[in-house]
Amino acid sequence: MLPKLRGPTNYLLALTAFFEILHQSGHFVFLFVAVSGINFINYSTALIFQLHSIFGLTAAQTAMCSTAFDRLLAVLFPMEYDQLKLRPYLFVHTFVAFSSGIWMSINAILFANKYPSIKVTGYMSDLLILDMHILHLFMMSLCLLNLIIYLLVWIVVCLHHSTNNINGAQSDIQSRLLKSLILICSIVIGGYVFGTILRPIINIFIILNNIQTWSVKVF
């Protein structure tokens, strides 16, 4: 029989994927601006086409954290987790994700009203300037929280299997779990963390012109 896809984790993964689609679709704005030869547009204009992307990026980061918390809850309280009422439980996760996206979207609208004529390329990272740097700080905070939660997941599973070791299977289970968690953290949040660490290093040791500095900042 095929496994059911109605569990909480599958829903949270699908929710994250939906938000990521919104986020990634915003890159078409930068593509259009670059190909058209316009190069720069007003921040207020960019936000009209990028607001859904800012919403999606923020909500996706929150949903990723919700998924990590869901995994921690599953290993800490497996019996209680199986008895969860799915609709209220998933509603809370969905509400938190949507609320974070709406909150950041409001911040973006207020910033666009405050500085409507700032010239930007339309690229997502190019929008995270001045007051909107709060989005980057929010993302990094959730990335750190994700790392902590997944570390706790690994510790809890290791402790559980150390007390329930059967036929020496403990080390193999722990090894596979550790590899999967490393893969999750590397793919999901590794790019954000790596970019944040790499940018100041490049700026310190390499002399860049304005265009190169912008390229490092946005990519």
Short mmCIF file of C-alpha atoms in Angstrom, two decimals:
data_model
loop_
_atom_site.label_atom_id
_atom_site.label_comp_id
_atom_site.label_asym_id
_atom_site.label_seq_id
_atom_site.Cartn_x
_atom_site.Cartn_y
_atom_site.Cartn_z
CA MET A 1 0.00 0.00 0.00
CA LEU A 2 1.13 3.53 -0.70
CA PRO A 3 1.89 5.65 2.38
CA LYS A 4 -0.70 8.23 3.30
CA LEU A 5 0.21 11.84 2.67
CA ARG A 6 -2.10 13.34 5.26
CA GLY A 7 0.30 13.60 8.18
CA PRO A 8 1.20 16.94 9.81
CA THR A 9 4.75 16.95 8.47
CA ASN A 10 3.64 16.35 4.89
CA TYR A 11 1.19 19.23 5.18
CA LEU A 12 3.87 21.54 6.59
CA LEU A 13 6.28 20.59 3.80
CA ALA A 14 3.59 21.31 1.21
CA LEU A 15 2.84 24.62 2.91
CA THR A 16 6.51 25.56 2.83
CA ALA A 17 6.70 24.63 -0.85
CA PHE A 18 3.69 26.85 -1.60
CA PHE A 19 5.32 29.82 0.11
CA GLU A 20 8.59 29.12 -1.69
CA ILE A 21 6.78 29.26 -5.03
CA LEU A 22 5.57 32.74 -4.12
CA HIS A 23 9.08 33.71 -3.07
CA GLN A 24 10.88 32.35 -6.12
CA SER A 25 8.38 33.82 -8.58
CA GLY A 26 9.62 37.26 -7.59
CA HIS A 27 12.88 36.69 -9.46
CA PHE A 28 11.03 37.21 -12.74
CA VAL A 29 10.75 40.90 -11.86
CA PHE A 30 14.52 41.29 -11.76
CA LEU A 31 14.82 39.30 -14.99
CA PHE A 32 12.38 41.61 -16.77
CA VAL A 33 14.10 44.76 -15.48
CA ALA A 34 17.52 43.47 -16.53
CA VAL A 35 16.46 42.24 -19.97
CA SER A 36 14.43 45.35 -20.75
CA GLY A 37 17.45 47.59 -20.20
CA ILE A 38 15.63 49.72 -17.63
CA ASN A 39 18.12 48.55 -14.97
CA PHE A 40 16.53 50.49 -12.10
CA ILE A 41 12.98 51.12 -10.94
CA ASN A 42 11.47 52.89 -7.95
CA TYR A 43 11.15 50.90 -4.73
CA SER A 44 7.40 51.52 -4.69
CA THR A 45 7.09 50.12 -8.22
CA ALA A 46 9.21 47.09 -7.37
CA LEU A 47 7.10 46.37 -4.32
CA ILE A 48 3.93 46.18 -6.41
CA PHE A 49 5.40 43.15 -8.16
CA GLN A 50 7.42 41.82 -5.23
CA LEU A 51 5.02 42.07 -2.30
CA HIS A 52 3.84 38.49 -2.75
CA SER A 53 7.47 37.39 -2.86
CA ILE A 54 8.30 39.14 0.41
CA PHE A 55 5.22 37.53 1.94
CA GLY A 56 6.27 34.12 0.61
CA LEU A 57 9.87 34.42 1.77
CA THR A 58 8.88 35.36 5.31
CA ALA A 59 6.13 32.77 5.57
CA ALA A 60 8.37 30.06 4.11
CA GLN A 61 11.03 30.69 6.74
CA THR A 62 8.38 30.48 9.44
CA ALA A 63 6.94 27.29 7.96
CA MET A 64 10.41 25.72 7.88
CA CYS A 65 10.74 26.46 11.58
CA SER A 66 7.27 25.01 12.17
CA THR A 67 8.34 21.81 10.42
CA ALA A 68 11.42 21.57 12.64
CA PHE A 69 9.28 22.12 15.74
CA ASP A 70 6.86 19.47 14.50
CA ARG A 71 9.72 16.95 14.23
CA LEU A 72 10.93 17.82 17.73
CA LEU A 73 7.44 17.39 19.13
CA ALA A 74 7.15 14.01 17.39
CA VAL A 75 10.32 12.62 18.98
CA LEU A 76 9.78 14.16 22.42
CA PHE A 77 6.17 13.06 22.85
CA PRO A 78 5.48 10.31 20.29
CA MET A 79 2.36 8.98 21.99
CA GLU A 80 0.77 12.39 22.44
CA TYR A 81 1.84 13.40 18.93
CA ASP A 82 -0.09 10.51 17.40
CA GLN A 83 -3.20 11.64 19.28
CA LEU A 84 -3.09 15.24 18.06
CA LYS A 85 -6.20 16.75 16.57
CA LEU A 86 -4.86 17.60 13.14
CA ARG A 87 -7.08 20.49 12.16
CA PRO A 88 -6.47 22.71 15.22
CA TYR A 89 -2.78 21.74 15.26
CA LEU A 90 -2.21 22.55 11.59
CA PHE A 91 -4.34 25.68 11.84
CA VAL A 92 -1.96 27.08 14.46
CA HIS A 93 1.06 26.42 12.24
CA THR A 94 -0.68 27.92 9.22
CA PHE A 95 -1.86 30.95 11.15
CA VAL A 96 1.64 31.67 12.47
CA ALA A 97 3.16 31.38 8.98
CA PHE A 98 0.55 33.61 7.35
CA SER A 99 0.77 36.11 10.21
CA SER A 100 4.52 36.46 9.83
CA GLY A 101 4.15 36.99 6.08
CA ILE A 102 1.45 39.62 6.56
CA TRP A 103 3.53 41.37 9.23
CA MET A 104 6.56 41.63 6.95
CA SER A 105 4.39 42.71 4.02
CA ILE A 106 3.01 45.56 6.11
CA ASN A 107 6.58 46.60 6.98
CA ALA A 108 7.44 46.61 3.28
CA ILE A 109 4.41 48.73 2.39
CA LEU A 110 5.22 51.24 5.12
CA PHE A 111 8.82 51.43 3.93
CA ALA A 112 7.73 51.93 0.31
CA ASN A 113 5.46 54.78 1.40
CA LYS A 114 8.36 56.30 3.32
CA TYR A 115 10.95 55.96 0.54
CA PRO A 116 8.98 55.48 -2.70
CA SER A 117 11.67 56.82 -5.04
CA ILE A 118 14.67 54.75 -3.95
CA LYS A 119 16.15 53.14 -7.05
CA VAL A 120 16.42 49.35 -6.97
CA THR A 121 16.96 46.61 -9.53
CA GLY A 122 13.91 44.63 -8.47
CA TYR A 123 16.04 41.79 -7.14
CA MET A 124 14.75 40.46 -3.83
CA SER A 125 17.94 41.07 -1.83
CA ASP A 126 18.08 44.59 -3.26
CA LEU A 127 14.82 45.36 -1.46
CA LEU A 128 16.21 44.50 1.98
CA ILE A 129 17.69 47.92 2.67
CA LEU A 130 17.47 50.36 5.58
CA ASP A 131 14.32 49.54 7.59
CA MET A 132 13.66 46.40 5.54
CA HIS A 133 16.89 44.86 6.79
CA ILE A 134 14.60 43.52 9.49
CA LEU A 135 13.61 40.75 7.07
CA HIS A 136 17.20 39.54 6.86
CA LEU A 137 17.53 39.61 10.64
CA PHE A 138 14.25 37.72 10.95
CA MET A 139 15.48 35.07 8.52
CA MET A 140 18.81 34.62 10.30
CA SER A 141 17.04 34.30 13.66
CA LEU A 142 14.81 31.54 12.30
CA CYS A 143 17.80 29.81 10.68
CA LEU A 144 19.55 29.72 14.05
CA LEU A 145 16.38 28.44 15.71
CA ASN A 146 16.12 25.73 13.05
CA LEU A 147 19.67 24.59 13.76
CA ILE A 148 18.99 24.42 17.49
CA ILE A 149 15.75 22.48 17.05
CA TYR A 150 17.24 19.91 14.67
CA LEU A 151 20.20 19.49 17.01
CA LEU A 152 17.74 18.76 19.80
CA VAL A 153 15.95 16.26 17.55
CA TRP A 154 19.20 14.38 17.00
CA ILE A 155 20.07 14.44 20.72
CA VAL A 156 16.63 13.16 21.74
CA VAL A 157 16.72 10.33 19.19
CA CYS A 158 20.24 9.36 20.25
CA LEU A 159 19.22 9.25 23.90
CA HIS A 160 16.11 7.25 23.06
CA HIS A 161 17.98 4.63 21.06
CA SER A 162 20.76 4.39 23.63
CA THR A 163 18.18 3.08 26.09
CA ASN A 164 16.40 0.89 23.52
CA ASN A 165 19.31 -0.55 21.59
CA ILE A 166 18.46 -3.77 19.75
CA ASN A 167 21.05 -5.92 17.93
CA GLY A 168 23.50 -3.07 17.59
CA ALA A 169 21.20 -1.07 15.32
CA GLN A 170 21.71 2.10 17.35
CA SER A 171 24.80 3.40 15.56
CA ASP A 172 23.29 2.84 12.11
CA ILE A 173 20.07 4.67 13.01
CA GLN A 174 21.95 7.56 14.56
CA SER A 175 24.28 7.79 11.57
CA ARG A 176 21.43 7.89 9.06
CA LEU A 177 19.54 10.43 11.15
CA LEU A 178 22.59 12.66 11.50
CA LYS A 179 23.22 12.54 7.75
CA SER A 180 19.60 13.40 6.97
CA LEU A 181 19.59 16.30 9.44
CA ILE A 182 22.86 17.65 8.03
CA LEU A 183 21.36 17.43 4.54
CA ILE A 184 18.18 19.22 5.65
CA CYS A 185 20.07 22.01 7.38
CA SER A 186 22.53 22.39 4.51
CA ILE A 187 19.88 22.67 1.81
CA VAL A 188 17.17 24.53 3.70
CA ILE A 189 19.18 27.13 5.57
CA GLY A 190 22.78 26.58 4.48
CA GLY A 191 22.61 29.04 1.60
CA TYR A 192 21.29 31.87 3.75
CA VAL A 193 23.85 31.30 6.52
CA PHE A 194 26.75 30.77 4.12
CA GLY A 195 25.94 33.96 2.21
CA THR A 196 25.63 36.00 5.39
CA ILE A 197 29.04 34.80 6.63
CA LEU A 198 30.76 35.11 3.26
CA ARG A 199 29.74 38.69 2.44
CA PRO A 200 31.67 40.49 5.21
CA ILE A 201 34.70 38.27 4.57
CA ILE A 202 34.73 39.27 0.90
CA ASN A 203 34.27 42.94 1.75
CA ILE A 204 37.20 42.84 4.19
CA PHE A 205 39.77 41.04 2.08
CA ILE A 206 38.81 42.02 -1.49
CA ILE A 207 38.60 45.54 -2.89
CA LEU A 208 35.48 45.74 -5.03
CA ASN A 209 33.96 48.44 -7.20
CA ASN A 210 30.33 49.51 -6.77
CA ILE A 211 28.93 46.96 -9.20
CA GLN A 212 30.90 44.11 -7.65
CA THR A 213 29.84 45.19 -4.17
CA TRP A 214 26.21 45.15 -5.27
CA SER A 215 26.66 41.69 -6.80
CA VAL A 216 28.06 40.32 -3.54
CA LYS A 217 25.24 41.92 -1.57
CA VAL A 218 22.37 40.55 -3.63
CA PHE A 219 23.78 37.12 -4.39
#
